[in-house]
JSON list of C-alpha atoms in Angstrom, two decimals:
[
{"chain": "A", "resi": 240, "resn": "MET", "atom": "CA", "xyz": [-0.49, 0.03, 0.10]},
{"chain": "A", "resi": 241, "resn": "ALA", "atom": "CA", "xyz": [2.85, 2.38, 0.88]},
{"chain": "A", "resi": 242, "resn": "ASN", "atom": "CA", "xyz": [4.07, 1.98, -3.02]},
{"chain": "A", "resi": 243, "resn": "GLN", "atom": "CA", "xyz": [0.51, 3.04, -4.03]},
{"chain": "A", "resi": 244, "resn": "GLY", "atom": "CA", "xyz": [0.52, 6.05, -1.97]},
{"chain": "A", "resi": 245, "resn": "THR", "atom": "CA", "xyz": [3.52, 7.65, -3.26]},
{"chain": "A", "resi": 246, "resn": "PRO", "atom": "CA", "xyz": [2.35, 7.59, -7.13]},
{"chain": "A", "resi": 247, "resn": "ASP", "atom": "CA", "xyz": [-0.67, 9.07, -5.90]},
{"chain": "A", "resi": 248, "resn": "ASN", "atom": "CA", "xyz": [0.98, 12.06, -3.97]},
{"chain": "A", "resi": 249, "resn": "ASP", "atom": "CA", "xyz": [3.16, 12.82, -6.98]},
{"chain": "A", "resi": 250, "resn": "GLN", "atom": "CA", "xyz": [0.20, 13.38, -9.07]},
{"chain": "A", "resi": 251, "resn": "VAL", "atom": "CA", "xyz": [-1.88, 15.60, -6.42]},
{"chain": "A", "resi": 252, "resn": "PRO", "atom": "CA", "xyz": [0.41, 18.80, -6.29]},
{"chain": "A", "resi": 253, "resn": "PRO", "atom": "CA", "xyz": [0.42, 19.51, -10.12]},
{"chain": "A", "resi": 254, "resn": "ALA", "atom": "CA", "xyz": [-3.20, 18.29, -10.74]},
{"chain": "A", "resi": 255, "resn": "ALA", "atom": "CA", "xyz": [-4.09, 21.09, -7.93]},
{"chain": "A", "resi": 256, "resn": "GLU", "atom": "CA", "xyz": [-1.74, 23.52, -9.89]},
{"chain": "A", "resi": 257, "resn": "GLN", "atom": "CA", "xyz": [-3.32, 23.11, -12.77]},
{"chain": "A", "resi": 258, "resn": "LYS", "atom": "CA", "xyz": [-6.85, 23.61, -11.64]},
{"chain": "A", "resi": 259, "resn": "SER", "atom": "CA", "xyz": [-5.92, 26.70, -9.20]},
{"chain": "A", "resi": 260, "resn": "ASN", "atom": "CA", "xyz": [-4.37, 28.25, -13.05]},
{"chain": "A", "resi": 261, "resn": "GLU", "atom": "CA", "xyz": [-7.90, 27.16, -14.63]},
{"chain": "A", "resi": 262, "resn": "GLN", "atom": "CA", "xyz": [-9.97, 28.72, -11.77]},
{"chain": "A", "resi": 263, "resn": "PRO", "atom": "CA", "xyz": [-9.74, 32.92, -11.33]},
{"chain": "A", "resi": 264, "resn": "PRO", "atom": "CA", "xyz": [-8.41, 33.71, -8.14]},
{"chain": "A", "resi": 265, "resn": "THR", "atom": "CA", "xyz": [-11.54, 34.15, -5.48]},
{"chain": "A", "resi": 266, "resn": "ARG", "atom": "CA", "xyz": [-10.85, 38.27, -5.47]},
{"chain": "A", "resi": 267, "resn": "GLU", "atom": "CA", "xyz": [-12.80, 38.76, -8.71]},
{"chain": "A", "resi": 268, "resn": "PRO", "atom": "CA", "xyz": [-16.52, 39.42, -8.04]},
{"chain": "A", "resi": 269, "resn": "LYS", "atom": "CA", "xyz": [-19.33, 37.24, -9.53]},
{"chain": "A", "resi": 270, "resn": "PRO", "atom": "CA", "xyz": [-18.95, 38.96, -13.48]},
{"chain": "A", "resi": 271, "resn": "LEU", "atom": "CA", "xyz": [-22.86, 37.79, -13.92]},
{"chain": "A", "resi": 272, "resn": "THR", "atom": "CA", "xyz": [-24.66, 40.49, -12.35]},
{"chain": "A", "resi": 273, "resn": "ILE", "atom": "CA", "xyz": [-22.83, 43.74, -12.08]},
{"chain": "A", "resi": 274, "resn": "SER", "atom": "CA", "xyz": [-24.01, 47.10, -11.49]},
{"chain": "A", "resi": 275, "resn": "ASP", "atom": "CA", "xyz": [-22.37, 50.06, -13.65]},
{"chain": "A", "resi": 276, "resn": "LEU", "atom": "CA", "xyz": [-20.73, 51.10, -10.34]},
{"chain": "A", "resi": 277, "resn": "GLU", "atom": "CA", "xyz": [-18.96, 47.94, -10.44]},
{"chain": "A", "resi": 278, "resn": "TYR", "atom": "CA", "xyz": [-18.46, 47.73, -14.08]},
{"chain": "A", "resi": 279, "resn": "GLU", "atom": "CA", "xyz": [-16.36, 50.89, -13.82]},
{"chain": "A", "resi": 280, "resn": "GLN", "atom": "CA", "xyz": [-14.35, 49.52, -10.81]},
{"chain": "A", "resi": 281, "resn": "LEU", "atom": "CA", "xyz": [-13.10, 46.53, -13.25]},
{"chain": "A", "resi": 282, "resn": "LYS", "atom": "CA", "xyz": [-12.56, 48.81, -16.27]},
{"chain": "A", "resi": 283, "resn": "LYS", "atom": "CA", "xyz": [-9.84, 50.56, -13.70]},
{"chain": "A", "resi": 284, "resn": "MET", "atom": "CA", "xyz": [-8.83, 46.94, -12.22]},
{"chain": "A", "resi": 285, "resn": "GLN", "atom": "CA", "xyz": [-8.47, 45.82, -16.07]},
{"chain": "A", "resi": 286, "resn": "GLN", "atom": "CA", "xyz": [-4.83, 47.85, -15.90]},
{"chain": "A", "resi": 287, "resn": "ASN", "atom": "CA", "xyz": [-3.95, 46.35, -12.69]},
{"chain": "A", "resi": 288, "resn": "SER", "atom": "CA", "xyz": [-4.96, 42.48, -13.82]},
{"chain": "A", "resi": 289, "resn": "ARG", "atom": "CA", "xyz": [-6.44, 40.77, -16.64]},
{"chain": "A", "resi": 290, "resn": "ILE", "atom": "CA", "xyz": [-8.72, 38.78, -14.72]},
{"chain": "A", "resi": 291, "resn": "SER", "atom": "CA", "xyz": [-11.31, 41.72, -15.07]},
{"chain": "A", "resi": 292, "resn": "ILE", "atom": "CA", "xyz": [-10.97, 41.39, -18.84]},
{"chain": "A", "resi": 293, "resn": "CYS", "atom": "CA", "xyz": [-12.92, 38.04, -18.48]},
{"chain": "A", "resi": 294, "resn": "ALA", "atom": "CA", "xyz": [-15.91, 40.11, -16.76]},
{"chain": "A", "resi": 295, "resn": "LEU", "atom": "CA", "xyz": [-15.86, 42.65, -19.17]},
{"chain": "A", "resi": 296, "resn": "SER", "atom": "CA", "xyz": [-15.65, 40.27, -21.84]},
{"chain": "A", "resi": 297, "resn": "GLN", "atom": "CA", "xyz": [-18.40, 38.56, -20.42]},
{"chain": "A", "resi": 298, "resn": "ARG", "atom": "CA", "xyz": [-20.39, 42.04, -19.61]},
{"chain": "A", "resi": 299, "resn": "GLN", "atom": "CA", "xyz": [-19.91, 42.81, -23.36]},
{"chain": "A", "resi": 300, "resn": "ARG", "atom": "CA", "xyz": [-21.43, 39.74, -24.32]},
{"chain": "A", "resi": 301, "resn": "ILE", "atom": "CA", "xyz": [-24.63, 40.28, -22.57]}
]
């Protein structure tokens, strides 16, 4: 059983890192429903982080 546990431990860290890269950080608010004020704030944040660009693009689609 010890041998089976070793490969699992090796696969866990890389998988966790990939999931972290795919999912945006929790700092970003829900882009589904945002008010004009939040939209302007996201626009300003766009210069600091490209994460808000995703929110802006989703807002434009709607």
